[in-house]
PDB file of C-alpha atoms in Angstrom:
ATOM      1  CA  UNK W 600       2.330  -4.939  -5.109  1.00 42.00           C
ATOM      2  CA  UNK W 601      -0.027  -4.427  -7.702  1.00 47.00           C
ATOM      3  CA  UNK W 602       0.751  -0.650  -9.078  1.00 55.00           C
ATOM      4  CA  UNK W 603       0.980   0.690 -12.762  1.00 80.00           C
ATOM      5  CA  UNK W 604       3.845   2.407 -14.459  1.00 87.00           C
ATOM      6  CA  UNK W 605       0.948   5.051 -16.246  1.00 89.00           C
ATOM      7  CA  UNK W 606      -0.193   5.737 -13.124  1.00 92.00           C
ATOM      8  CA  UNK W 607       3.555   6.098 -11.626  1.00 94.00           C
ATOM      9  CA  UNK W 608       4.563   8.825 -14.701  1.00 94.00           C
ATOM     10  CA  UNK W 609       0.836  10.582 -13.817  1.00 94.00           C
ATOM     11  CA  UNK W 610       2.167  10.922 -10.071  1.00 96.00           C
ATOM     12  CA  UNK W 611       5.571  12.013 -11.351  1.00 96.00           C
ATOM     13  CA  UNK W 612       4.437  14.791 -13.705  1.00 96.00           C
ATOM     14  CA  UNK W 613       1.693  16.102 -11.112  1.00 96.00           C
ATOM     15  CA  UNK W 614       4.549  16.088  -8.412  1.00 96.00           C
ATOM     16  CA  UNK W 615       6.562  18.371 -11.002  1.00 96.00           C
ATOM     17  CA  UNK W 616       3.196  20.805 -11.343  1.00 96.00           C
ATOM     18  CA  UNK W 617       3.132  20.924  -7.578  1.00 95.00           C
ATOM     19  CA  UNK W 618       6.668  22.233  -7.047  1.00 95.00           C
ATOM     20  CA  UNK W 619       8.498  18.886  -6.396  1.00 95.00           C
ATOM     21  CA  UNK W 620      11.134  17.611  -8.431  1.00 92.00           C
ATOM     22  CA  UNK W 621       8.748  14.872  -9.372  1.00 91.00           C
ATOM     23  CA  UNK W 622      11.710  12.713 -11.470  1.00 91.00           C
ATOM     24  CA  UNK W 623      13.728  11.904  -8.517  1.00 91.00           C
ATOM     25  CA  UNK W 624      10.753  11.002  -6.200  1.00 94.00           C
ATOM     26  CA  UNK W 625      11.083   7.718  -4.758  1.00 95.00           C
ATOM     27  CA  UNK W 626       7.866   5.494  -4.621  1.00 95.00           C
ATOM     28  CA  UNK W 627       7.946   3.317  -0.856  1.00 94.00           C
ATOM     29  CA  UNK W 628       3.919   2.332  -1.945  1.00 94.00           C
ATOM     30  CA  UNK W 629       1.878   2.393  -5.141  1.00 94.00           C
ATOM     31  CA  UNK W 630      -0.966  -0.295  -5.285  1.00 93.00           C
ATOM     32  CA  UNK W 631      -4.329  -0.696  -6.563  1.00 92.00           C
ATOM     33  CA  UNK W 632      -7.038  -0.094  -3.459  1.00 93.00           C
ATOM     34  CA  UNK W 633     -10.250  -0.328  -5.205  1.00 93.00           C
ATOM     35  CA  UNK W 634     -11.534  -1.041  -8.470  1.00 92.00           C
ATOM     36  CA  UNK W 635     -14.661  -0.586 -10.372  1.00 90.00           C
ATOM     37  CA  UNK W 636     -16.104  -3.069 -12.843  1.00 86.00           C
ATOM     38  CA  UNK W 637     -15.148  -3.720 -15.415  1.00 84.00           C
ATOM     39  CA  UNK W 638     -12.316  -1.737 -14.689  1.00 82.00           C
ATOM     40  CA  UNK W 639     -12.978   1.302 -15.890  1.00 85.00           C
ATOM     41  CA  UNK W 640     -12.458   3.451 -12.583  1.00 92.00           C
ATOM     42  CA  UNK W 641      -9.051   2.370 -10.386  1.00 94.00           C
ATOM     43  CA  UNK W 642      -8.472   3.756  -7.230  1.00 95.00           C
ATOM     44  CA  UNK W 643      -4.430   3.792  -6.338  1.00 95.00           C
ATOM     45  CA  UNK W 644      -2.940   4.610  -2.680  1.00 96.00           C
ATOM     46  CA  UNK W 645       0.711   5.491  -2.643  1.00 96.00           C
ATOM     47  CA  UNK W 646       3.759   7.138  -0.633  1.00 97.00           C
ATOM     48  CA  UNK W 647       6.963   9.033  -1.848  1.00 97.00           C
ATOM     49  CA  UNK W 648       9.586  10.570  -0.743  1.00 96.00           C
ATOM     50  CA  UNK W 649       9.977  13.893  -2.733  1.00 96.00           C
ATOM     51  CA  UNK W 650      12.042  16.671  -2.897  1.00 94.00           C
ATOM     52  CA  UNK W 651      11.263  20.556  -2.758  1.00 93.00           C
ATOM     53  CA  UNK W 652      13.415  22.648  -4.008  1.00 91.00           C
ATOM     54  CA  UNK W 653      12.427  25.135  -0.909  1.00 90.00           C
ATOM     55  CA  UNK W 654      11.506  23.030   1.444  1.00 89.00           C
ATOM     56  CA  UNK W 655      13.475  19.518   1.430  1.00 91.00           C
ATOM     57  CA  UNK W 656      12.804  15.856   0.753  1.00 94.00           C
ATOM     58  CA  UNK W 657       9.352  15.128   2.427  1.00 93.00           C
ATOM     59  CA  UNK W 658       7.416  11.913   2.765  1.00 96.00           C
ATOM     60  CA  UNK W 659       3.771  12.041   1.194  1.00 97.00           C
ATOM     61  CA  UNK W 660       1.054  10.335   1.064  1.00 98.00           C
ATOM     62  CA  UNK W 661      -1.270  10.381  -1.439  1.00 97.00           C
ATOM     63  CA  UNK W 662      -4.498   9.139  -3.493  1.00 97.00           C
ATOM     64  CA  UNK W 663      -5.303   8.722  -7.237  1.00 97.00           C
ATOM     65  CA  UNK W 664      -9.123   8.209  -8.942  1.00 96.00           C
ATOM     66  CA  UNK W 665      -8.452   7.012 -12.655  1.00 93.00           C
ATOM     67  CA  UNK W 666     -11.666   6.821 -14.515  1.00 89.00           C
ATOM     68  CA  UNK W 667     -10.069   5.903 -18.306  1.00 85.00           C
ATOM     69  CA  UNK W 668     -13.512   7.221 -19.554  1.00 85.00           C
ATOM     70  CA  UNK W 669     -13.187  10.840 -18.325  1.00 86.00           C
ATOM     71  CA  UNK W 670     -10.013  11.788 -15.957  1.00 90.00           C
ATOM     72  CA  UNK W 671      -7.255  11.398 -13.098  1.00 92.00           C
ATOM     73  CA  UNK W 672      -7.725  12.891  -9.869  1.00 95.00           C
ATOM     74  CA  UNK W 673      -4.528  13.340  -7.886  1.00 97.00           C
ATOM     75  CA  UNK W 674      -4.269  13.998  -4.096  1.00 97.00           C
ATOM     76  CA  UNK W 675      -1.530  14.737  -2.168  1.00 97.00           C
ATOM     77  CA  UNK W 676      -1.387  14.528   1.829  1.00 97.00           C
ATOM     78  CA  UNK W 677       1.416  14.885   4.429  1.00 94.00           C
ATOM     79  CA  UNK W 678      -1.014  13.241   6.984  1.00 95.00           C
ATOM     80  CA  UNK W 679      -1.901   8.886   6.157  1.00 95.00           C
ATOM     81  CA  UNK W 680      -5.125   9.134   7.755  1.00 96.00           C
ATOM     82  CA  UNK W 681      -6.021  11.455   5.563  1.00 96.00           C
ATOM     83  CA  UNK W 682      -5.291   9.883   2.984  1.00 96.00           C
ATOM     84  CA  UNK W 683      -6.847   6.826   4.041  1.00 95.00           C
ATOM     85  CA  UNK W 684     -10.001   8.645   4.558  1.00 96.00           C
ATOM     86  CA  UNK W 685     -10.319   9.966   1.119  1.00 97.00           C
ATOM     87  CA  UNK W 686      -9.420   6.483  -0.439  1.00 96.00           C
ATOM     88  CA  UNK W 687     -12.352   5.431   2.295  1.00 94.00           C
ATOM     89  CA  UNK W 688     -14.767   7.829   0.877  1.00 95.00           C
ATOM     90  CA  UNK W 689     -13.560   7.438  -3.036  1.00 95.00           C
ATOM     91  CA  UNK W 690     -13.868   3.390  -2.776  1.00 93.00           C
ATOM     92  CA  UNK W 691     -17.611   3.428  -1.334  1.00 90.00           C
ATOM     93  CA  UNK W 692     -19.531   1.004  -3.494  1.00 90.00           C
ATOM     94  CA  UNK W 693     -15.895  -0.548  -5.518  1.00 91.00           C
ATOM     95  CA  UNK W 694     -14.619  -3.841  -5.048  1.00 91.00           C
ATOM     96  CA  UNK W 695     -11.527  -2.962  -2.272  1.00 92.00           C
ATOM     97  CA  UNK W 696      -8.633  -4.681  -2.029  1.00 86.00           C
ATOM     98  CA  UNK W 697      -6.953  -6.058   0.772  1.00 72.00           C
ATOM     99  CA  UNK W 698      -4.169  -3.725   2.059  1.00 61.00           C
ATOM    100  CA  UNK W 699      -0.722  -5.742   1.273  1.00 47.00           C
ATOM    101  CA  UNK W 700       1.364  -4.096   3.429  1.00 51.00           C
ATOM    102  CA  UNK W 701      -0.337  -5.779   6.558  1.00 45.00           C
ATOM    103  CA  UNK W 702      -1.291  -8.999   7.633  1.00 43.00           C
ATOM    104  CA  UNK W 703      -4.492 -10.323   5.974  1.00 44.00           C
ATOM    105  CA  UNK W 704      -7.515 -11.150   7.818  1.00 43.00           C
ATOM    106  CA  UNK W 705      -6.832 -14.942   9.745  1.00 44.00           C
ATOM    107  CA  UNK W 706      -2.939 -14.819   9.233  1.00 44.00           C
ATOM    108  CA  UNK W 707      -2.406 -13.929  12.712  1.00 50.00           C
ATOM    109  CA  UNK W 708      -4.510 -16.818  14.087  1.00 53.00           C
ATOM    110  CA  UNK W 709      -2.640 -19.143  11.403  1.00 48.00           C
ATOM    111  CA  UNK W 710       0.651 -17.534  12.690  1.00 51.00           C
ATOM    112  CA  UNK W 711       0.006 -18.434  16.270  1.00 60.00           C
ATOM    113  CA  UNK W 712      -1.164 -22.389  15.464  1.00 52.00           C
ATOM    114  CA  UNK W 713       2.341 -22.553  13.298  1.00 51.00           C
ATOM    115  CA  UNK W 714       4.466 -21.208  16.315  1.00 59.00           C
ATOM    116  CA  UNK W 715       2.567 -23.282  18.951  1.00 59.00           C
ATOM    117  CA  UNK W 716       3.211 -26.277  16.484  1.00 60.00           C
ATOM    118  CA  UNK W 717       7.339 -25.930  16.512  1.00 61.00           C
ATOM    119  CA  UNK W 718       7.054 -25.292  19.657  1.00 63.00           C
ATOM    120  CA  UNK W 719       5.822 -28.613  20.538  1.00 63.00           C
ATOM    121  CA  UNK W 720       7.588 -30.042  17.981  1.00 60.00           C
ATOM    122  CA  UNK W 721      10.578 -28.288  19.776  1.00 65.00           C
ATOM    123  CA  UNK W 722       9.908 -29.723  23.064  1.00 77.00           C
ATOM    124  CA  UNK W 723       8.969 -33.013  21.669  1.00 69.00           C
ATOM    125  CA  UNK W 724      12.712 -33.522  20.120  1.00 68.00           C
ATOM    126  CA  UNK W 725      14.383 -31.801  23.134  1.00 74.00           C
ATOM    127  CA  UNK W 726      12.488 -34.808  25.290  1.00 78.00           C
ATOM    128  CA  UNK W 727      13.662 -37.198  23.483  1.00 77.00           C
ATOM    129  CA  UNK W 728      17.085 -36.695  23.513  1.00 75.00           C
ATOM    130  CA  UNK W 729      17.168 -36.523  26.926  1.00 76.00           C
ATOM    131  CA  UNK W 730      14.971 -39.360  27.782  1.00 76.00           C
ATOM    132  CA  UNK W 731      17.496 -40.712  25.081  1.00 73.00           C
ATOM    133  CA  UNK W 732      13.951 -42.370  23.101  1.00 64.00           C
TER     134      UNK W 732
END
């Protein structure tokens, strides 16, 4: 998980502006999405679990655009999708990273070929004990 402890205080105090109780919130996601070179502009997703003091602990979902040179943009959703469609729109043209939290492009093939290879390698033992080889 590549995330940033700036960025995690930034989410924290805007939570607090917003009504939540931004100290206690608990982070399940905060990673780098997209990045601009040389790294000026960072694109973060993340989702927390905060707590309103009317209305309960509620999962969110939300986006952050930090451009060093001029300022943080921080969006909050209850929705993922949209969400993921603002970090879509906000990462056109920036070198995206590859989501972490699911399986990379090829693993799945690669998982396959090392199951079907135990497998046989499975079978192969169980054969020859019983042929007793």
């Amino acid at each position: 998980m590549i995330g940033n402890r700036v960025t995690e205080r930034d989410i924290r105090d805007f939570l607090t502006l917003e009504g939540y109780l931004g100290a206690g919130a608990r982070f399940a996601e905060l990673e780098l999405a997209a990045i601009q070179r040389p790294g000026w502009l960072q694109i973060f997703r993340f989702a927390v679990t905060a707590r309103h003091p009317e209305r309960g602990s509620t999962m969110l979902f939300g986006a952050v655009r930090d451009d060093e040179r001029h300022q943080t943009t921080i969006r909050l959703f209850e929705d993922e999708q949209e969400r993921d469609a603002l970090l879509a729109e906000w990462s056109t043209d920036l070198i995206v990273l590859r989501n972490s939290s699911g399986p990379a492009a090829g693993t799945i093939p690669l998982l396959i070929l090392v199951a079907a290879t135990a497998a046989a390698a499975a079978i192969a033992v169980a054969l020859g004990t019983w042929l007793d080889l």
